[in-house]
PDB file of C-alpha atoms in Angstrom:
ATOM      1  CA  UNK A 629     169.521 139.171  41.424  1.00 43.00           C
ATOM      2  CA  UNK A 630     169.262 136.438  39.095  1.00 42.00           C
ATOM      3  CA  UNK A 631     166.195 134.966  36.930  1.00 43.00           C
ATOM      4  CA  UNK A 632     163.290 132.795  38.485  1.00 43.00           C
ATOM      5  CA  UNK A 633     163.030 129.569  37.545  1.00 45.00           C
ATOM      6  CA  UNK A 634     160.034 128.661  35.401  1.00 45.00           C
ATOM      7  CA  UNK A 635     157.018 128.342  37.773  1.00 42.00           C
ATOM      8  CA  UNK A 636     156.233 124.361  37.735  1.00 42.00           C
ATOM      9  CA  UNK A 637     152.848 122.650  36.919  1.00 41.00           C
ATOM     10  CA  UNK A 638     150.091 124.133  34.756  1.00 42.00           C
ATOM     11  CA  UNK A 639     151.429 127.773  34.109  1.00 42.00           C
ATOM     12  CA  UNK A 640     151.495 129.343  30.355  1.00 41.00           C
ATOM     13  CA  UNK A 641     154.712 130.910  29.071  1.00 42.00           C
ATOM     14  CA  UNK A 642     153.216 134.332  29.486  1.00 40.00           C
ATOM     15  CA  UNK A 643     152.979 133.705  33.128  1.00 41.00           C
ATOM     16  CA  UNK A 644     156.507 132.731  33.428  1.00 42.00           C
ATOM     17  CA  UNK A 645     157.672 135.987  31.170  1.00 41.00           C
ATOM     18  CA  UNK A 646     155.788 138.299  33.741  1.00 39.00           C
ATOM     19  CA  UNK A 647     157.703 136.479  36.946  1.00 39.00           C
ATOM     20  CA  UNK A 648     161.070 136.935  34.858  1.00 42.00           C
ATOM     21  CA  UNK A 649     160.229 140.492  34.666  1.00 40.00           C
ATOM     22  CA  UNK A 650     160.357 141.477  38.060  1.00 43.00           C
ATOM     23  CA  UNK A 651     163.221 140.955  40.961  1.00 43.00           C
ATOM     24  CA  UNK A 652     160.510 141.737  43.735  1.00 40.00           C
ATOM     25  CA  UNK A 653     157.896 139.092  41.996  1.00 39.00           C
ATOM     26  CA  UNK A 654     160.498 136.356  41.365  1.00 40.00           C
ATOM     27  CA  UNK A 655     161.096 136.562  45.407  1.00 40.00           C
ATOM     28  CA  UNK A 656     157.600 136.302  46.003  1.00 40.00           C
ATOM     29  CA  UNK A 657     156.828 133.445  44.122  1.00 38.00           C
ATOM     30  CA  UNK A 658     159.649 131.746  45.169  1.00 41.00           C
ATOM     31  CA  UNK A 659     158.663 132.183  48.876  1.00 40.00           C
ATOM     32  CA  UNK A 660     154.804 131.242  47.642  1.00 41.00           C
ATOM     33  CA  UNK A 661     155.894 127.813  46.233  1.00 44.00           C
ATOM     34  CA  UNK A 662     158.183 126.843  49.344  1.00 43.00           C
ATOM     35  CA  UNK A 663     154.711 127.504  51.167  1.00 43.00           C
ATOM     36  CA  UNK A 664     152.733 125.885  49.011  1.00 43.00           C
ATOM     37  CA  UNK A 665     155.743 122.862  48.970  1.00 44.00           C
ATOM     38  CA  UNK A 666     156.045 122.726  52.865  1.00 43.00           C
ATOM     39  CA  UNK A 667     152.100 123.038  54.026  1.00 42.00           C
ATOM     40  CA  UNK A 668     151.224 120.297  51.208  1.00 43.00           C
ATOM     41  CA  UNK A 669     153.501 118.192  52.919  1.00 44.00           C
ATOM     42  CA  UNK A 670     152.724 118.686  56.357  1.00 50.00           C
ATOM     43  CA  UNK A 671     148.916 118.672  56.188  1.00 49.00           C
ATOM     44  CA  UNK A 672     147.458 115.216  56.823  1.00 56.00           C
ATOM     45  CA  UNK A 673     145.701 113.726  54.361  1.00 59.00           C
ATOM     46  CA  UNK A 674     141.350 113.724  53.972  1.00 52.00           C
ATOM     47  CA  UNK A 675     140.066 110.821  53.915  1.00 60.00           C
ATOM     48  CA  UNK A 676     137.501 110.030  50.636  1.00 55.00           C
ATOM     49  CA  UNK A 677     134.866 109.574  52.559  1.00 64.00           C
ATOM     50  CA  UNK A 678     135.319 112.867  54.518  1.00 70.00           C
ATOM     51  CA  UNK A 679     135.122 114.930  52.082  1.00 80.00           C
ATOM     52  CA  UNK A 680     132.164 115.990  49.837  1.00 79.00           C
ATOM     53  CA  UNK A 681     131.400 117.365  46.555  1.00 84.00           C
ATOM     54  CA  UNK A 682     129.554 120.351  45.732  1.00 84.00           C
ATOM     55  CA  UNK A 683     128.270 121.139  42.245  1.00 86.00           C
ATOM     56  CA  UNK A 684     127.533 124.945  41.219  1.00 87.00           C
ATOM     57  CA  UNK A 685     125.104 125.481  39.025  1.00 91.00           C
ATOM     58  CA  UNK A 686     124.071 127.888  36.529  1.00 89.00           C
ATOM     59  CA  UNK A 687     121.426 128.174  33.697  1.00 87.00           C
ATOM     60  CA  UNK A 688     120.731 130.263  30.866  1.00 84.00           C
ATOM     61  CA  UNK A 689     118.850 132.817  33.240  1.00 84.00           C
ATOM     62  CA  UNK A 690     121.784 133.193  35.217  1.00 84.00           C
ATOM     63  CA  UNK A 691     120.355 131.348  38.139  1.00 86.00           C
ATOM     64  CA  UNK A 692     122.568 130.658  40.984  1.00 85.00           C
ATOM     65  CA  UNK A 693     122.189 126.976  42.593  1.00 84.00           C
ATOM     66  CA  UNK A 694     124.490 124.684  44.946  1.00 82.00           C
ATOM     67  CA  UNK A 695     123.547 120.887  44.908  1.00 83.00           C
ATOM     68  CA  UNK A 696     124.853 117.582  45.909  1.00 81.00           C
ATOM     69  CA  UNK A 697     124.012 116.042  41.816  1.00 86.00           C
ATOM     70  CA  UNK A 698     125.499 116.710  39.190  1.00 89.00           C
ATOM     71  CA  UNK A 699     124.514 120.040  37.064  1.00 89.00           C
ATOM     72  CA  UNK A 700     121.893 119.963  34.273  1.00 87.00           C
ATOM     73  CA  UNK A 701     123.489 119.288  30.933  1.00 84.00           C
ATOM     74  CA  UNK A 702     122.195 122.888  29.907  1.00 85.00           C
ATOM     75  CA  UNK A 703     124.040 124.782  32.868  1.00 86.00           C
ATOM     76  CA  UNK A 704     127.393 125.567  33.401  1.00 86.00           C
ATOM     77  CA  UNK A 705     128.911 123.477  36.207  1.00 85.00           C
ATOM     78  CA  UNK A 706     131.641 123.832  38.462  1.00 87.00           C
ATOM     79  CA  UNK A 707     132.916 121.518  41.347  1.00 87.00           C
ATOM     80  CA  UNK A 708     134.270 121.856  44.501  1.00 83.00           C
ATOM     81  CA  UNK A 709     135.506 119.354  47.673  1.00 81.00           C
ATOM     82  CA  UNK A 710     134.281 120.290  51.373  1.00 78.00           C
ATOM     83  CA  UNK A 711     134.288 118.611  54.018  1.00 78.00           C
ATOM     84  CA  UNK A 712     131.811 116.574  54.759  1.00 74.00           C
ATOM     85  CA  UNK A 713     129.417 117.780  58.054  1.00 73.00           C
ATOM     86  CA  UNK A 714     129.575 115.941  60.712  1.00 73.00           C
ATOM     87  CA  UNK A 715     126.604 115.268  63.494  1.00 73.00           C
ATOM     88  CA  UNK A 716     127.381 116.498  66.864  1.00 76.00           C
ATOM     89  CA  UNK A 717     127.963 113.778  69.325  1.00 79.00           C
ATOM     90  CA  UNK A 718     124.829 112.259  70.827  1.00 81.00           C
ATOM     91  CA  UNK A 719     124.083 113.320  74.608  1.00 82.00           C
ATOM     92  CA  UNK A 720     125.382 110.766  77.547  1.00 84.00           C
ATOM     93  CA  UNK A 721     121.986 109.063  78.377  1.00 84.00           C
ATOM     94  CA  UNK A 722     120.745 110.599  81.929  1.00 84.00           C
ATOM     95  CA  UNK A 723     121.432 107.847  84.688  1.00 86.00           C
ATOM     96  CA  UNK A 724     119.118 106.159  85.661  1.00 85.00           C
ATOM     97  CA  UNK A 725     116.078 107.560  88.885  1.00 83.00           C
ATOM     98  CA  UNK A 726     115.844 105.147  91.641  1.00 83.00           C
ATOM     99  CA  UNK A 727     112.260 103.709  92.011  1.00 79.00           C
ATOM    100  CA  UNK A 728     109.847 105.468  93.957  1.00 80.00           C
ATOM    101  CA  UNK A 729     108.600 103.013  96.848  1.00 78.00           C
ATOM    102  CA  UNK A 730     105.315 101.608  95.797  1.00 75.00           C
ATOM    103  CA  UNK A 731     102.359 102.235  97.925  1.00 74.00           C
ATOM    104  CA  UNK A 732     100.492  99.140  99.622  1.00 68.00           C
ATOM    105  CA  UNK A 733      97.105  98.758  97.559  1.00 69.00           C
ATOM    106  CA  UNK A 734      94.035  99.587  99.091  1.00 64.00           C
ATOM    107  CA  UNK A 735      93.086  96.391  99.314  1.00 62.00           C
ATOM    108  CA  UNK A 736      95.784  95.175 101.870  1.00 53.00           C
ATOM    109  CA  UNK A 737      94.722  98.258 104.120  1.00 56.00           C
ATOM    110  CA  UNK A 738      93.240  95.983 107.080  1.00 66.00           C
ATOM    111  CA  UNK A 739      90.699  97.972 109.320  1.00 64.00           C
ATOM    112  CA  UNK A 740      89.810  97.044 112.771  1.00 73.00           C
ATOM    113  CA  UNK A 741      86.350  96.542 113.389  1.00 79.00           C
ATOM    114  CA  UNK A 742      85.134  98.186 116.596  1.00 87.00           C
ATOM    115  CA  UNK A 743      82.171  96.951 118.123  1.00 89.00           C
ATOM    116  CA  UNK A 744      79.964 100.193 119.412  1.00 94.00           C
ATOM    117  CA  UNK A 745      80.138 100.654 123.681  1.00 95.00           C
ATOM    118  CA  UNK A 746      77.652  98.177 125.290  1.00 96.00           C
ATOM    119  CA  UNK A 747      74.458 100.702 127.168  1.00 96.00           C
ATOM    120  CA  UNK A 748      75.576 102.036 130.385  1.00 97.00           C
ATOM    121  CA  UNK A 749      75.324  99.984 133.306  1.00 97.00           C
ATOM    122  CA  UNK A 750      75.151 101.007 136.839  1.00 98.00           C
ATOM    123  CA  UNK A 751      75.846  99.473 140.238  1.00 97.00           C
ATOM    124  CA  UNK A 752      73.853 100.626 143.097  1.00 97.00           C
ATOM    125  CA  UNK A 753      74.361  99.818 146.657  1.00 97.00           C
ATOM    126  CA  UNK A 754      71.873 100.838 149.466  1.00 94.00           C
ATOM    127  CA  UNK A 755      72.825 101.563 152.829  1.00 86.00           C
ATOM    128  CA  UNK A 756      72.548  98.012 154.321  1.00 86.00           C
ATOM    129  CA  UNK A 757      74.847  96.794 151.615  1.00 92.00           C
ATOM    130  CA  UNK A 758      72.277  95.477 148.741  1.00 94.00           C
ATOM    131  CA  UNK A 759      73.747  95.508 145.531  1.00 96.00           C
ATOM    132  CA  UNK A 760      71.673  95.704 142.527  1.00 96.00           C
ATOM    133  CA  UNK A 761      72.204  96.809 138.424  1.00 96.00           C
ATOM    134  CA  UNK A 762      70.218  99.554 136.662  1.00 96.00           C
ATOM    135  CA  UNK A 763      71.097 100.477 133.168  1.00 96.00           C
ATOM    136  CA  UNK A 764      69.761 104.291 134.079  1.00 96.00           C
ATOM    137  CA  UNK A 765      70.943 106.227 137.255  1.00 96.00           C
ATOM    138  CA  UNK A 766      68.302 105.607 139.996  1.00 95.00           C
ATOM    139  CA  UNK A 767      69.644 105.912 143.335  1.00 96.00           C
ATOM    140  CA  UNK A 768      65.768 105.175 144.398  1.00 95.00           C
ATOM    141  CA  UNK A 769      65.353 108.021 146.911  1.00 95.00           C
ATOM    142  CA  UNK A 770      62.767 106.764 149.287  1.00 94.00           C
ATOM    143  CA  UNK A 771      62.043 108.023 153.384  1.00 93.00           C
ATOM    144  CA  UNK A 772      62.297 105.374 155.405  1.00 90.00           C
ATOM    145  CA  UNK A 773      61.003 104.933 158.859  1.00 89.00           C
ATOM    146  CA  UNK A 774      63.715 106.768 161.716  1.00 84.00           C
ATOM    147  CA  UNK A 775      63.373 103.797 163.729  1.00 84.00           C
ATOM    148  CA  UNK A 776      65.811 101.924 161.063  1.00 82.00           C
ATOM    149  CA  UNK A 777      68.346 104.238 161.874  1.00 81.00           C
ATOM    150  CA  UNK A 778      68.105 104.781 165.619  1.00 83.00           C
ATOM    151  CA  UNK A 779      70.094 101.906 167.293  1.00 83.00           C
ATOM    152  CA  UNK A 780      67.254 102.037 170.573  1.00 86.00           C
ATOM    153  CA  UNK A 781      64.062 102.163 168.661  1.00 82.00           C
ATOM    154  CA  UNK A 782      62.173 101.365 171.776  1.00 85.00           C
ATOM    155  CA  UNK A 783      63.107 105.114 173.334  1.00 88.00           C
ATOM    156  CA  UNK A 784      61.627 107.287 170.529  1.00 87.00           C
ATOM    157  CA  UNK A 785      58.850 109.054 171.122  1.00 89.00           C
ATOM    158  CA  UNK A 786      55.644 108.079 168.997  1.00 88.00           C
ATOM    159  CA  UNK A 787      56.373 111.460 166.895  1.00 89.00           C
ATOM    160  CA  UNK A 788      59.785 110.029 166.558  1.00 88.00           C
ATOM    161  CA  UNK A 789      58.674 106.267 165.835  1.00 86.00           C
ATOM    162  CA  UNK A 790      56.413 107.447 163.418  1.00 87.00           C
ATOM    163  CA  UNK A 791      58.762 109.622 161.247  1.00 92.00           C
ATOM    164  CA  UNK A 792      60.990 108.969 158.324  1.00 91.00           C
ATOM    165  CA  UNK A 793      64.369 109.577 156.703  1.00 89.00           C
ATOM    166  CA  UNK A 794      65.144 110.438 153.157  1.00 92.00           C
ATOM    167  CA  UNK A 795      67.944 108.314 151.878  1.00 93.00           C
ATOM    168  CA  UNK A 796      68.945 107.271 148.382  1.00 95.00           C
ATOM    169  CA  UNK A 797      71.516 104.049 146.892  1.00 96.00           C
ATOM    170  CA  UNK A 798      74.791 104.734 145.928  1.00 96.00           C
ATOM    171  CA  UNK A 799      75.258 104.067 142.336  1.00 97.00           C
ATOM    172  CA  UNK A 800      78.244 103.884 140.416  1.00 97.00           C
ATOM    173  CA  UNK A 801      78.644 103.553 136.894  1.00 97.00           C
ATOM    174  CA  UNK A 802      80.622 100.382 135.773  1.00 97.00           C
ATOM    175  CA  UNK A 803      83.288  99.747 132.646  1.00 97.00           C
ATOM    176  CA  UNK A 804      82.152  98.318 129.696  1.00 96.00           C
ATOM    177  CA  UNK A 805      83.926  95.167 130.458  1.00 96.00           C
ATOM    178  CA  UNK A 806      82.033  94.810 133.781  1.00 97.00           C
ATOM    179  CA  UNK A 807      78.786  95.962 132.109  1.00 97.00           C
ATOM    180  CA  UNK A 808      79.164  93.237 129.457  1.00 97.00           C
ATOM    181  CA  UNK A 809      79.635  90.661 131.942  1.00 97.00           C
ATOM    182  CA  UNK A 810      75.972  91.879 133.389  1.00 97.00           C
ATOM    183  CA  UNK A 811      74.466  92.018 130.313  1.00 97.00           C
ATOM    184  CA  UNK A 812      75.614  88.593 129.747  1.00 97.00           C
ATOM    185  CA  UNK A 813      73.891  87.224 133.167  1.00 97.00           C
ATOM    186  CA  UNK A 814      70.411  89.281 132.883  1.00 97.00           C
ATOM    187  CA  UNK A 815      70.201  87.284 128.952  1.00 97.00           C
ATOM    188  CA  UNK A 816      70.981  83.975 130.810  1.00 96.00           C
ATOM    189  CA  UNK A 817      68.344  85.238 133.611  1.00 96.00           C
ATOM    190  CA  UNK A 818      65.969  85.896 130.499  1.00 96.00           C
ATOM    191  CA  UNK A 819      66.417  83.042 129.085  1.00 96.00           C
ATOM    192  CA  UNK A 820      65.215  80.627 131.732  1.00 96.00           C
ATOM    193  CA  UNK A 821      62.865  83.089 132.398  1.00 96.00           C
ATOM    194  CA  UNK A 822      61.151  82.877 128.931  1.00 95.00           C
ATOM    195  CA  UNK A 823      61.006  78.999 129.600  1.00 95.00           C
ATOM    196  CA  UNK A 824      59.120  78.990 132.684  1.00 93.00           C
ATOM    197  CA  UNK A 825      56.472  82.056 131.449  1.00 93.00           C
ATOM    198  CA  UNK A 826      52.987  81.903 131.543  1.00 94.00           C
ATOM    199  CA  UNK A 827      50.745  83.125 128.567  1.00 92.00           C
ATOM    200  CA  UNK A 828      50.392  86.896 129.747  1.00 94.00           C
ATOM    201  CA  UNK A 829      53.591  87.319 130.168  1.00 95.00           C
ATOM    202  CA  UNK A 830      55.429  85.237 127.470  1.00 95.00           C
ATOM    203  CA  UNK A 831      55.903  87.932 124.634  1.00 95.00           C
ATOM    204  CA  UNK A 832      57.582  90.682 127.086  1.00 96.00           C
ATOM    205  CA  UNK A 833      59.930  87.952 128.083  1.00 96.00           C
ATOM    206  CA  UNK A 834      60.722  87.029 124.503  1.00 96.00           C
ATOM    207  CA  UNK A 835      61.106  90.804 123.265  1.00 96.00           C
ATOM    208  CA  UNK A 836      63.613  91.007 126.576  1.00 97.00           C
ATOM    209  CA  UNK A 837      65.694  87.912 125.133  1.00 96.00           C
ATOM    210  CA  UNK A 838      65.829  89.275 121.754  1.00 97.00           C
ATOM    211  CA  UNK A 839      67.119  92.835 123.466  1.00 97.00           C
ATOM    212  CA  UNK A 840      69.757  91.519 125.661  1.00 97.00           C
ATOM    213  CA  UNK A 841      71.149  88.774 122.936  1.00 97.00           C
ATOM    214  CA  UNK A 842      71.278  91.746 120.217  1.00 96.00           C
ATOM    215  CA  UNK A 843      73.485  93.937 122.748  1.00 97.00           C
ATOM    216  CA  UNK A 844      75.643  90.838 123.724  1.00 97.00           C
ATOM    217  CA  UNK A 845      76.329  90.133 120.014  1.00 96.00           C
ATOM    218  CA  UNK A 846      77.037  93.763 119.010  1.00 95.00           C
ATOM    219  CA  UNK A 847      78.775  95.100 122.209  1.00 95.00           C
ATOM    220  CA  UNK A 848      80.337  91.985 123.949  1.00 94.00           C
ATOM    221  CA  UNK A 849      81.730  90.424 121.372  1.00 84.00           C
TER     222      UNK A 849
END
């Protein structure tokens, strides 16, 4: 095996000697450089502004520290390139929630106003067909004489003539359209009845006018 070359770039004479000295290191060194030859070609270059510096600092204390300045003039300073850190990529912004559906406001909440039931109103009819309007339930049991009932009056005995028979109306109650529509023609009935009363009996028929036309405004409206 022949001599290695002399090593190129910054190597003293006394490092070339020791390669010459040695087969085995002279193949080494040779395979070294054609490493160092082929990755230095075939590595990309870094940009400048990727890369950073890094100063290493030490004073008289032996005091170890790494900044991005240069060293104090009474340290002793060394250098060295790194790449410069990079910020992770910011986070895709979330997409967008769909709007929740706004609630009406209170204010356009319209409420029905319900007038309260007119008073109960009932029809009664009596067994010869007279109607008449109560606003309680009063049938108006009564006994009435036989002889209203018997279709010969003339052949009952005097026990018989002078008897009687229970009977009572027939009352129904009505709906509150139909009792509105009563209440409405006992205030008209009050009414001209208030014009036409005498002194004793002129404040009942007021308070009665003021009754009826309160229940027609509330109930009947």
């Amino acid at each position: 095996m022949g001599r290695c070359p002399p090593l190129a770039g910054r190597h003293s004479s006394a490092d070339n000697r020791a390669v010459r000295s040695s087969p085995c290191t002279c193949l080494f060194v040779i395979l070294l450089m054609a490493g160092q030859q082929s990755s230095a070609a075939t590595a990309p270059p870094v940009p400048a502004d990727a890369t950073v510096t890094i100063y290493r600092c030490v004073d008289a204390k032996g005091h170890l520290s790494l900044q991005d300045e240069p060293c104090p003039k009474d340290t002793q300073a060394s250098t060295r390139n790194m790449v410069r850190p990079k910020d992770a990529p910011a986070r895709p912004a979330p997409p967008p929630q769909p709007a929740p559906n706004p609630e009406p406001p209170v204010d356009a909440v319209e409420y029905q106003d319900i007038p309260p039931p007119p008073p109960p109103m009932y029809q009664c009819t009596s067994y010869d067909g007279i109607v008449r309007e109560s606003e309680v339930y009063d049938p108006n049991p009564r006994c009435e004489p036989l002889a209203l009932y018997f279709p010969y009056p003339r052949r009952l005995t005097p026990a018989q003539a002078g008897a009687c028979r229970w009977v009572q109306d027939s009352c129904v109650r009505l709906s509150d359209e139909q009792s509105c529509a009563v209440f409405r023609q006992k205030k008209r009935e009050a009414a001209s009845a208030l014009l036409h009363a005498f002194s004793d009996t002129e404040a009942y028929r007021k308070s009665e006018l003021q009754r009826l036309t309160q229940i027609v405004d509330e109930s009947c409206r």
